[in-house]
Tab-separated table of C-alpha atoms and ligand atoms in Angstrom:
chain	number	residue	atom	x	y	z
A	1	MET	CA	0.056	0.018	0.040
A	2	ARG	CA	1.081	3.612	-0.463
A	3	MET	CA	0.952	5.816	2.647
A	4	THR	CA	2.434	8.909	4.208
A	5	VAL	CA	3.534	9.292	7.818
A	6	ILE	CA	3.408	12.867	8.965
A	7	GLY	CA	5.654	13.755	11.811
A	8	THR	CA	9.067	12.080	11.857
A	9	GLY	CA	10.002	12.120	15.505
A	10	TYR	CA	10.619	8.923	17.537
A	11	LEU	CA	7.237	7.671	16.583
A	12	GLY	CA	6.843	8.814	13.032
A	13	ALA	CA	10.301	7.971	11.732
A	14	THR	CA	10.035	4.520	13.218
A	15	HIS	CA	6.551	3.911	11.904
A	16	ALA	CA	7.621	5.149	8.378
A	17	ALA	CA	10.681	2.929	8.232
A	18	CYS	CA	8.891	-0.119	9.649
A	19	MET	CA	5.934	0.202	7.324
A	20	ALA	CA	8.396	0.340	4.334
A	21	GLU	CA	10.078	-2.789	5.939
A	22	LEU	CA	6.638	-4.550	5.766
A	23	GLY	CA	6.574	-3.942	1.981
A	24	HIS	CA	4.556	-0.721	1.817
A	25	GLU	CA	5.509	2.446	-0.118
A	26	VAL	CA	5.990	5.226	2.356
A	27	LEU	CA	6.614	8.951	2.305
A	28	GLY	CA	7.697	10.443	5.641
A	29	VAL	CA	6.760	14.140	5.984
A	30	ASP	CA	7.882	16.770	8.459
A	31	VAL	CA	8.213	20.510	8.525
A	32	ASP	CA	11.660	20.205	10.123
A	33	GLU	CA	14.034	20.500	7.120
A	34	ALA	CA	17.114	19.297	9.047
A	35	LYS	CA	15.275	16.158	10.262
A	36	ILE	CA	14.120	15.381	6.702
A	37	ALA	CA	17.602	15.949	5.257
A	38	SER	CA	19.084	13.648	7.886
A	39	LEU	CA	16.515	10.859	7.262
A	40	ARG	CA	16.860	11.124	3.517
A	41	GLY	CA	20.623	10.742	4.036
A	42	GLY	CA	19.978	7.420	5.917
A	43	GLU	CA	20.691	8.919	9.326
A	44	VAL	CA	18.290	8.558	12.278
A	45	PRO	CA	18.337	11.898	14.177
A	46	PHE	CA	17.992	9.948	17.541
A	47	TYR	CA	19.364	6.770	19.112
A	48	GLU	CA	17.130	3.780	18.463
A	49	PRO	CA	18.757	0.320	18.147
A	50	GLY	CA	18.119	-1.367	14.785
A	51	LEU	CA	16.363	1.595	13.194
A	52	PRO	CA	19.305	2.881	11.146
A	53	GLU	CA	19.514	-0.501	9.353
A	54	VAL	CA	15.797	-0.597	8.529
A	55	LEU	CA	15.925	3.011	7.316
A	56	THR	CA	18.953	2.472	5.038
A	57	ARG	CA	17.710	-0.712	3.675
A	58	ASN	CA	14.310	0.754	2.700
A	59	LEU	CA	15.722	3.996	1.315
A	60	GLU	CA	18.025	1.820	-0.947
A	61	ASP	CA	15.187	-0.369	-2.039
A	62	GLY	CA	13.177	2.727	-3.051
A	63	ARG	CA	10.150	1.976	-0.835
A	64	LEU	CA	10.839	4.862	1.537
A	65	GLY	CA	11.257	8.616	0.884
A	66	PHE	CA	11.016	11.862	2.935
A	67	SER	CA	9.645	15.238	2.113
A	68	THR	CA	8.832	18.583	3.751
A	69	ASP	CA	6.088	19.252	1.097
A	70	TYR	CA	2.520	18.711	2.066
A	71	ALA	CA	1.401	18.961	-1.597
A	72	GLU	CA	3.611	15.951	-2.335
A	73	ALA	CA	2.074	14.080	0.590
A	74	ALA	CA	-1.417	14.905	-0.616
A	75	GLY	CA	-0.579	13.528	-4.116
A	76	PHE	CA	1.423	10.540	-2.910
A	77	ALA	CA	-1.259	8.422	-1.121
A	78	ASN	CA	-4.838	8.216	0.075
A	79	VAL	CA	-3.776	6.862	3.455
A	80	HIS	CA	-1.951	9.020	5.896
A	81	PHE	CA	-0.653	8.455	9.480
A	82	LEU	CA	-0.395	11.373	11.845
A	83	GLY	CA	2.413	11.062	14.405
A	84	VAL	CA	3.350	14.541	15.445
A	85	GLY	CA	4.097	15.392	19.118
A	86	THR	CA	1.554	16.322	21.832
A	87	PRO	CA	3.812	17.727	24.556
A	88	GLN	CA	2.566	19.100	27.886
A	89	ARG	CA	1.246	22.652	27.418
A	90	LYS	CA	3.330	25.294	29.154
A	91	GLY	CA	1.763	26.311	32.466
A	92	SER	CA	-0.866	23.512	32.434
A	93	PHE	CA	-1.187	19.742	32.731
A	94	ALA	CA	-3.011	19.621	29.429
A	95	ALA	CA	-1.602	18.342	26.137
A	96	ASP	CA	-0.626	20.864	23.531
A	97	LEU	CA	-2.494	19.890	20.387
A	98	THR	CA	-1.286	22.670	18.134
A	99	TYR	CA	0.822	20.342	15.911
A	100	VAL	CA	-1.953	17.813	15.488
A	101	PHE	CA	-4.527	20.475	14.419
A	102	GLN	CA	-1.905	22.143	12.140
A	103	VAL	CA	-1.407	18.949	10.150
A	104	ILE	CA	-5.131	18.698	9.421
A	105	THR	CA	-5.298	22.396	8.596
A	106	ASP	CA	-2.327	22.306	6.238
A	107	LEU	CA	-2.986	18.779	4.619
A	108	VAL	CA	-6.739	18.468	4.133
A	109	PRO	CA	-7.282	21.427	1.704
A	110	LEU	CA	-4.655	19.830	-0.560
A	111	LEU	CA	-6.357	16.403	-0.620
A	112	ARG	CA	-8.422	15.266	-3.677
A	113	GLY	CA	-10.570	12.057	-3.649
A	114	ASP	CA	-11.183	9.732	-0.725
A	115	HIS	CA	-8.559	9.765	2.111
A	116	VAL	CA	-8.186	8.128	5.513
A	117	ILE	CA	-6.016	9.762	8.172
A	118	PHE	CA	-4.934	7.427	11.032
A	119	GLY	CA	-4.026	9.323	14.148
A	120	LYS	CA	-1.194	7.783	16.110
A	121	SER	CA	-0.310	10.672	18.414
A	122	THR	CA	-1.420	10.352	22.088
A	123	VAL	CA	-4.340	12.758	22.338
A	124	PRO	CA	-7.027	13.608	24.943
A	125	VAL	CA	-10.279	11.654	24.399
A	126	GLY	CA	-12.529	13.597	22.118
A	127	THR	CA	-9.745	14.959	19.860
A	128	ALA	CA	-10.506	12.615	16.849
A	129	VAL	CA	-14.117	13.899	16.646
A	130	GLN	CA	-12.859	17.510	16.651
A	131	LEU	CA	-10.296	16.641	13.982
A	132	GLN	CA	-13.067	15.041	11.855
A	133	GLU	CA	-15.157	18.242	12.100
A	134	LEU	CA	-12.208	20.386	11.066
A	135	ALA	CA	-11.372	17.963	8.171
A	136	ASP	CA	-15.035	17.985	6.944
A	137	PHE	CA	-14.968	21.801	7.009
A	138	LEU	CA	-11.677	21.960	5.074
A	139	ALA	CA	-12.177	19.201	2.548
A	140	GLY	CA	-12.801	20.423	-0.965
A	141	PRO	CA	-15.892	19.455	-3.058
A	142	GLY	CA	-15.923	15.833	-3.966
A	143	THR	CA	-13.332	15.049	-1.431
A	144	SER	CA	-13.876	12.798	1.629
A	145	VAL	CA	-11.533	12.563	4.568
A	146	GLU	CA	-12.116	9.958	7.361
A	147	ILE	CA	-10.228	10.335	10.707
A	148	ALA	CA	-9.511	6.962	12.462
A	149	TRP	CA	-7.387	6.408	15.567
A	150	ASN	CA	-4.623	3.827	15.687
A	151	PRO	CA	-2.729	4.336	18.930
A	152	GLU	CA	0.940	3.367	19.185
A	153	PHE	CA	2.369	1.365	22.037
A	154	LEU	CA	5.986	1.162	21.077
A	155	ARG	CA	8.735	1.561	23.595
A	156	GLU	CA	11.811	3.527	22.945
A	157	GLY	CA	14.789	1.214	22.653
A	158	PHE	CA	12.533	-1.490	21.211
A	159	ALA	CA	10.720	0.562	18.692
A	160	VAL	CA	11.396	-1.462	15.622
A	161	LYS	CA	10.370	-4.810	17.222
A	162	ASP	CA	7.264	-3.187	18.772
A	163	THR	CA	6.160	-1.738	15.410
A	164	ILE	CA	6.832	-4.775	13.264
A	165	THR	CA	5.516	-7.299	15.783
A	166	PRO	CA	3.146	-5.358	18.077
A	167	ASP	CA	1.417	-7.114	20.927
A	168	ARG	CA	-1.920	-5.766	19.805
A	169	ILE	CA	-3.307	-3.428	17.118
A	170	VAL	CA	-6.208	-1.017	18.091
A	171	VAL	CA	-8.105	0.847	15.497
A	172	GLY	CA	-10.839	3.296	16.518
A	173	VAL	CA	-13.296	4.151	13.760
A	174	ARG	CA	-16.616	5.978	13.407
A	175	GLY	CA	-19.849	4.316	12.428
A	176	GLU	CA	-19.494	3.974	8.637
A	177	SER	CA	-15.870	3.391	8.005
A	178	ARG	CA	-13.410	2.317	5.369
A	179	ALA	CA	-10.623	2.540	7.870
A	180	GLU	CA	-10.941	-0.967	9.370
A	181	GLU	CA	-10.506	-2.699	5.965
A	182	ILE	CA	-7.525	-0.476	5.184
A	183	ALA	CA	-5.933	-1.082	8.514
A	184	ARG	CA	-6.389	-4.873	7.988
A	185	GLU	CA	-4.376	-4.548	4.744
A	186	ILE	CA	-1.667	-2.317	6.241
A	187	TYR	CA	-1.122	-4.688	9.179
A	188	ALA	CA	-1.686	-7.971	7.247
A	189	THR	CA	1.688	-9.362	8.290
A	190	ALA	CA	1.034	-8.981	12.050
A	191	ILE	CA	-2.646	-10.137	11.652
A	192	ALA	CA	-1.409	-13.279	9.868
A	193	THR	CA	0.525	-14.337	12.937
A	194	ASP	CA	-2.553	-13.908	15.187
A	195	THR	CA	-1.772	-10.478	16.647
A	196	PRO	CA	-5.000	-9.297	18.377
A	197	PHE	CA	-6.721	-6.747	16.121
A	198	LEU	CA	-9.278	-4.724	18.097
A	199	VAL	CA	-11.713	-2.446	16.421
A	200	THR	CA	-13.406	0.170	18.742
A	201	ASP	CA	-15.043	3.512	18.524
A	202	LEU	CA	-12.825	6.659	18.389
A	203	ALA	CA	-13.159	7.609	22.065
A	204	THR	CA	-12.164	4.093	23.206
A	205	ALA	CA	-9.180	3.935	20.990
A	206	GLU	CA	-7.972	7.329	22.284
A	207	LEU	CA	-8.578	6.213	25.891
A	208	VAL	CA	-6.842	2.833	25.451
A	209	LYS	CA	-3.552	4.600	24.826
A	210	VAL	CA	-3.678	6.909	27.849
A	211	SER	CA	-5.098	4.216	30.071
A	212	ALA	CA	-2.236	1.885	29.177
A	213	ASN	CA	0.380	4.518	30.120
A	214	ALA	CA	-1.521	5.509	33.207
A	215	PHE	CA	-1.591	1.892	34.337
A	216	LEU	CA	2.106	1.454	33.746
A	217	ALA	CA	2.888	4.650	35.636
A	218	THR	CA	0.638	3.547	38.497
A	219	LYS	CA	2.369	0.174	38.708
A	220	ILE	CA	5.741	1.810	38.969
A	221	SER	CA	4.555	4.339	41.614
A	222	PHE	CA	2.902	1.554	43.468
A	223	ILE	CA	6.188	-0.347	44.016
A	224	ASN	CA	7.893	2.973	44.730
A	225	ALA	CA	5.340	3.802	47.364
A	226	VAL	CA	5.914	0.372	48.937
A	227	SER	CA	9.649	1.109	48.659
A	228	GLU	CA	9.060	4.158	50.984
A	229	ILE	CA	7.524	1.819	53.545
A	230	CYS	CA	10.421	-0.680	53.104
A	231	GLU	CA	12.792	2.189	53.866
A	232	SER	CA	10.862	2.932	57.172
A	233	THR	CA	10.746	-0.769	58.248
A	234	GLY	CA	13.968	-2.315	57.050
A	235	ALA	CA	12.111	-4.538	54.511
A	236	ASP	CA	13.569	-5.215	51.037
A	237	VAL	CA	11.572	-4.014	48.094
A	238	VAL	CA	13.400	-5.979	45.571
A	239	ALA	CA	12.579	-9.343	47.413
A	240	LEU	CA	9.064	-8.104	47.905
A	241	ALA	CA	8.585	-7.285	44.141
A	242	ASP	CA	9.972	-10.761	43.221
A	243	ALA	CA	7.552	-12.421	45.607
A	244	ILE	CA	4.381	-10.530	44.530
A	245	GLY	CA	5.455	-10.678	40.881
A	246	HIS	CA	5.190	-14.529	40.880
A	247	ASP	CA	1.348	-13.933	41.095
A	248	ASP	CA	0.515	-13.841	37.269
A	249	ARG	CA	-2.396	-11.417	38.117
A	250	ILE	CA	0.308	-8.969	39.297
A	251	GLY	CA	3.380	-9.925	37.128
A	252	ARG	CA	6.975	-8.810	37.814
A	253	LYS	CA	7.224	-6.387	34.875
A	254	PHE	CA	7.152	-2.698	35.799
A	255	LEU	CA	7.742	-3.460	39.423
A	256	GLY	CA	11.330	-2.143	39.277
A	257	ALA	CA	11.560	0.063	42.222
A	258	GLY	CA	14.016	2.926	41.945
A	259	LEU	CA	14.251	6.465	40.584
A	260	GLY	CA	10.908	6.150	38.851
A	261	PHE	CA	9.555	7.064	35.469
A	262	GLY	CA	10.386	9.805	33.131
A	263	GLY	CA	10.547	10.352	29.417
A	264	GLY	CA	8.386	12.048	26.794
A	265	CYS	CA	5.279	9.843	27.437
A	266	LEU	CA	4.439	8.561	30.950
A	267	PRO	CA	4.750	11.847	32.885
A	268	LYS	CA	2.907	14.067	30.345
A	269	ASP	CA	0.380	11.470	29.572
A	270	ILE	CA	-0.879	10.992	33.139
A	271	ARG	CA	-1.092	14.814	33.500
A	272	ALA	CA	-2.933	15.252	30.296
A	273	PHE	CA	-5.272	12.472	31.322
A	274	MET	CA	-6.080	14.304	34.606
A	275	ALA	CA	-6.563	17.584	32.787
A	276	ARG	CA	-9.037	15.999	30.297
A	277	ALA	CA	-10.884	14.259	33.184
A	278	GLY	CA	-11.295	17.749	34.784
A	279	GLU	CA	-12.611	19.224	31.537
A	280	LEU	CA	-15.179	16.351	31.380
A	281	GLY	CA	-16.284	17.024	34.929
A	282	ALA	CA	-14.899	13.679	36.020
A	283	ASP	CA	-11.749	14.879	37.803
A	284	GLN	CA	-12.388	12.756	40.893
A	285	ALA	CA	-11.986	9.592	38.780
A	286	LEU	CA	-8.273	10.347	38.186
A	287	THR	CA	-7.138	12.241	41.319
A	288	PHE	CA	-5.135	9.192	42.222
A	289	LEU	CA	-2.784	9.944	39.269
A	290	ARG	CA	-1.734	13.086	41.059
A	291	GLU	CA	-0.479	10.838	43.908
A	292	VAL	CA	1.171	8.585	41.239
A	293	ASP	CA	2.959	11.663	39.978
A	294	SER	CA	4.021	12.780	43.495
A	295	ILE	CA	5.338	9.363	44.557
A	296	ASN	CA	7.322	9.403	41.404
A	297	MET	CA	8.835	12.845	41.977
A	298	ARG	CA	9.587	12.005	45.636
A	299	ARG	CA	12.016	9.291	44.523
A	300	ARG	CA	14.300	11.836	42.886
A	301	GLU	CA	14.283	13.880	46.078
A	302	ARG	CA	15.088	10.717	48.069
A	303	VAL	CA	18.188	10.009	46.007
A	304	VAL	CA	19.387	13.595	46.564
A	305	GLN	CA	18.681	13.308	50.341
A	306	LEU	CA	20.420	9.911	50.564
A	307	SER	CA	23.435	11.450	48.613
A	308	LYS	CA	23.629	14.097	51.338
A	309	GLU	CA	23.351	11.579	54.135
A	310	VAL	CA	26.137	9.384	52.833
A	311	SER	CA	28.299	12.495	52.323
A	312	GLY	CA	28.258	13.537	55.915
A	313	GLY	CA	25.356	15.882	55.760
A	314	SER	CA	26.450	18.261	53.097
A	315	LEU	CA	27.128	18.034	49.403
A	316	LEU	CA	29.165	21.194	49.144
A	317	GLY	CA	32.340	20.500	47.188
A	318	LYS	CA	31.750	16.757	46.973
A	319	ARG	CA	32.669	15.073	43.649
A	320	VAL	CA	29.594	13.127	42.640
A	321	THR	CA	29.576	10.871	39.553
A	322	VAL	CA	26.111	10.448	37.993
A	323	LEU	CA	26.029	7.430	35.761
A	324	GLY	CA	23.320	7.979	33.149
A	325	ALA	CA	21.416	10.946	31.706
A	326	ALA	CA	18.838	9.264	29.490
A	327	PHE	CA	15.439	8.569	30.974
A	328	LYS	CA	16.050	4.854	30.516
A	329	PRO	CA	18.677	2.651	28.885
A	330	ASN	CA	18.944	2.143	25.105
A	331	SER	CA	17.668	5.575	24.488
A	332	ASP	CA	19.224	9.054	24.082
A	333	ASP	CA	16.049	10.681	25.230
A	334	VAL	CA	16.508	13.039	28.188
A	335	ARG	CA	12.953	14.452	28.359
A	336	ASP	CA	11.909	14.528	32.011
A	337	SER	CA	14.846	12.276	32.822
A	338	PRO	CA	15.087	11.301	36.524
A	339	ALA	CA	18.829	10.803	36.086
A	340	LEU	CA	19.367	14.455	34.788
A	341	SER	CA	16.949	15.766	37.396
A	342	VAL	CA	19.020	14.216	40.154
A	343	ALA	CA	22.233	15.428	38.618
A	344	GLY	CA	20.815	18.959	38.439
A	345	SER	CA	19.681	18.905	42.044
A	346	LEU	CA	22.993	17.577	43.330
A	347	SER	CA	24.753	20.342	41.464
A	348	LEU	CA	22.382	22.980	42.912
A	349	GLN	CA	23.236	21.673	46.397
A	350	GLY	CA	26.911	22.468	45.713
A	351	ALA	CA	28.238	19.133	44.524
A	352	ASP	CA	30.747	18.994	41.727
A	353	VAL	CA	28.793	16.624	39.464
A	354	SER	CA	30.290	14.613	36.615
A	355	VAL	CA	27.804	12.966	34.312
A	356	TYR	CA	28.296	10.231	31.768
A	357	ASP	CA	25.832	8.434	29.462
A	358	PRO	CA	26.697	6.217	26.596
A	359	GLU	CA	24.265	7.919	24.203
A	360	ALA	CA	22.517	10.870	25.639
A	361	MET	CA	25.471	13.317	26.131
A	362	ASP	CA	24.510	15.758	23.403
A	363	ASN	CA	20.857	15.930	24.349
A	364	ALA	CA	21.836	16.269	28.063
A	365	ARG	CA	24.328	19.121	27.346
A	366	ARG	CA	21.727	20.951	25.375
A	367	ILE	CA	19.154	21.083	28.173
A	368	PHE	CA	21.558	21.129	31.124
A	369	PRO	CA	24.711	22.925	29.921
A	370	THR	CA	25.954	23.739	33.443
A	371	LEU	CA	26.874	20.152	34.427
A	372	ASN	CA	30.259	18.592	33.838
A	373	TYR	CA	30.107	15.993	31.170
A	374	ALA	CA	32.807	13.281	31.116
A	375	GLU	CA	34.052	11.540	27.995
A	376	SER	CA	33.801	7.963	29.419
A	377	THR	CA	32.617	5.978	32.467
A	378	VAL	CA	36.245	5.770	33.669
A	379	GLN	CA	36.763	9.487	33.383
A	380	ALA	CA	33.445	10.265	35.090
A	381	LEU	CA	34.427	7.935	38.014
A	382	ALA	CA	37.927	9.435	38.566
A	383	ASP	CA	38.331	10.655	42.140
A	384	ALA	CA	34.567	10.506	42.969
A	385	ASP	CA	33.442	10.903	46.511
A	386	LEU	CA	30.152	9.295	45.663
A	387	VAL	CA	28.755	7.399	42.644
A	388	VAL	CA	25.021	7.535	41.715
A	389	LEU	CA	23.806	4.940	39.330
A	390	ALA	CA	20.820	6.665	37.753
A	391	THR	CA	20.110	4.959	34.341
A	392	GLU	CA	20.689	1.163	34.186
A	393	TRP	CA	22.714	0.931	30.978
A	394	LYS	CA	24.264	-2.597	30.553
A	395	GLU	CA	27.677	-0.871	30.743
A	396	PHE	CA	26.914	0.343	34.256
A	397	ARG	CA	25.189	-2.888	35.437
A	398	GLU	CA	28.249	-4.808	34.505
A	399	LEU	CA	30.855	-2.532	36.152
A	400	ASP	CA	33.529	-4.454	37.986
A	401	PRO	CA	33.399	-3.106	41.604
A	402	VAL	CA	37.051	-3.994	42.335
A	403	ARG	CA	38.257	-1.952	39.301
A	404	VAL	CA	35.887	0.900	40.019
A	405	ALA	CA	37.083	1.126	43.681
A	406	GLU	CA	40.562	1.828	42.313
A	407	LEU	CA	39.274	4.857	40.330
A	408	VAL	CA	37.160	6.607	42.908
A	409	SER	CA	38.284	8.586	45.947
A	410	THR	CA	35.663	7.043	48.402
A	411	PRO	CA	33.862	3.728	47.537
A	412	ILE	CA	30.260	4.766	48.201
A	413	ILE	CA	27.574	4.017	45.626
A	414	ILE	CA	23.818	4.733	45.406
A	415	ASP	CA	22.120	2.190	43.129
A	416	GLY	CA	19.168	4.275	42.020
A	417	ARG	CA	17.804	1.459	39.838
A	418	ASN	CA	18.284	-1.595	42.038
A	419	VAL	CA	20.366	-3.419	39.488
A	420	LEU	CA	23.746	-4.053	41.111
A	421	ASP	CA	24.777	-7.273	42.808
A	422	VAL	CA	25.026	-5.900	46.348
A	423	ARG	CA	27.067	-8.841	47.619
A	424	LEU	CA	29.774	-8.304	45.055
A	425	TRP	CA	29.977	-4.552	45.631
A	426	LYS	CA	30.137	-4.998	49.391
A	427	ALA	CA	32.804	-7.707	49.024
A	428	ALA	CA	34.924	-5.173	46.992
A	429	GLY	CA	34.779	-2.823	49.942
A	430	TRP	CA	31.909	-0.475	48.811
A	431	THR	CA	29.262	1.148	50.971
A	432	ILE	CA	26.223	0.554	48.874
A	433	LYS	CA	22.830	2.240	49.333
A	434	ALA	CA	19.621	1.640	47.254
A	435	LEU	CA	16.003	2.714	47.324
A	436	GLY	CA	13.667	0.551	49.332
A	437	ARG	CA	16.478	-1.634	50.764
A	438	ASN	CA	18.204	-1.569	54.048
A	439	LEU	CA	21.676	-2.559	53.010
B	1	UGA	C1	6.047	4.075	27.229
B	1	UGA	C2	5.210	2.879	27.211
B	1	UGA	O1	5.817	1.761	27.811
B	1	UGA	C3	4.839	2.522	25.725
B	1	UGA	O2	4.011	1.360	25.677
B	1	UGA	C4	4.181	3.709	25.022
B	1	UGA	O3	4.045	3.377	23.697
B	1	UGA	C5	5.198	4.882	25.141
B	1	UGA	O4	5.446	5.178	26.564
B	1	UGA	C6	4.505	6.054	24.457
B	1	UGA	O5	3.485	6.543	24.960
B	1	UGA	O6	4.980	6.429	23.352
B	1	UGA	P1	8.695	4.557	27.029
B	1	UGA	O7	8.395	6.046	27.334
B	1	UGA	O8	9.565	4.277	25.835
B	1	UGA	O9	7.333	3.853	26.707
B	1	UGA	O10	9.320	3.972	28.273
B	1	UGA	P2	8.999	2.694	29.325
B	1	UGA	O11	9.825	1.568	28.895
B	1	UGA	O12	7.598	2.566	29.516
B	1	UGA	O13	9.718	3.419	30.613
B	1	UGA	C7	9.124	4.526	31.253
B	1	UGA	C8	9.866	4.984	32.451
B	1	UGA	O14	9.533	4.079	33.510
B	1	UGA	C9	11.433	4.945	32.345
B	1	UGA	O15	11.976	6.110	32.948
B	1	UGA	C10	11.864	3.754	33.119
B	1	UGA	O16	13.070	3.780	33.734
B	1	UGA	C11	10.731	3.664	34.222
B	1	UGA	N1	10.551	2.341	34.806
B	1	UGA	C12	10.075	1.289	33.995
B	1	UGA	C13	10.729	2.168	36.193
B	1	UGA	O17	11.068	3.080	36.835
B	1	UGA	N2	10.400	0.936	36.684
B	1	UGA	C14	10.030	-0.079	35.883
B	1	UGA	O18	9.822	-1.241	36.502
B	1	UGA	C15	9.812	0.104	34.604
């Protein structure tokens, strides 16, 4: 099938390349000329394992192209995916829908014939209906434009796998719709391997996405709240998570206690969900998400407080190494990153902070230029009074405590992600502290 993907950020660039990989002919469209030039040249403007190979292969095979021209997009295909960003609005919890509405405003007047636009961006419930009204108003005579909603569940770091072999496909459609049939053709490969294909109304599809992210955020904050109780009682949150995780109704995934969630999705999605509930007069339904958000933010403060405690009550002049800047491993994304937030707070409390991340250095430098950035893990660790493991990259999980002890000034480490082998680190002479564990 021929299709365009409008918006070539994390979501759109991945979707465009993976749809081409599935054999479709795809045009990726974005207003950002630098991004398009980079993608055209076979370069992914962010770190996503496996994506550069998929991009280059499909550019070479001629199934994938990129453009900044909406007129070209309008003539290229009758099926379009909309994957632009919906960041948190400044000064509010609500989502900023400017880019989503702009795409419809710019694209629809250029369309001729019958078109389907599948929204993929995470939007507040009710947005698709508003976009449909706008599209109906802007469509030329004899042109029909159907808006459908096809939420995306990919995780950064596993984006290619999650797009090519998703765990479910959800398509929200209005009453009389051509979108379901088109979606079945687009996702034929996944459907052939029995991937659940769920057709819903528009509101349900929009809500599925935010509900999934709200559930994941709640699960993380649940274990982090229990972690606070473990800290007050001497219990061990990791052993506890293992034990409750054996119950399949609970499951061990997303019970990783530690510095909590960040990134461009979970934090802003729970806030936008609360804001939308308020607009709908149902704010009580989601007030618990405010607590989910607070528990999450408290973990960052706790690491800073713990850092102070192990540094003799003051961070002034202490050399602190923060391992990690990305919001999670296998990503260079630093949006709302717990690691960078901790690094920033430690620095504001007078510590001399040295940060290292395998992939996120440029992005971190851009948003937090005042921190010291080391060239390597070894350089970051040199003469440290305290080490904070903030993002659980494999390189950090596999550090040799004996070797690291030779680099630092004082062997004290805070495992902000509960990933280190405590016995090994202790045996190498380290004082090790972690969240929710009495070590
Ligand atoms: C999340 C969802 O997992 C995807 O399904 C969704 O498609 C995506 O948002 C989106 O809306 O686009 P992502 O932001 O890539 O994906 O990251 P996650 O893997 O969900 O991790 C989120 C945060 O939670 C990270 O900061 C991670 O360190 C933290 N986390 C995760 C924990 O603190 N503990 C855990 O046990 C798991």
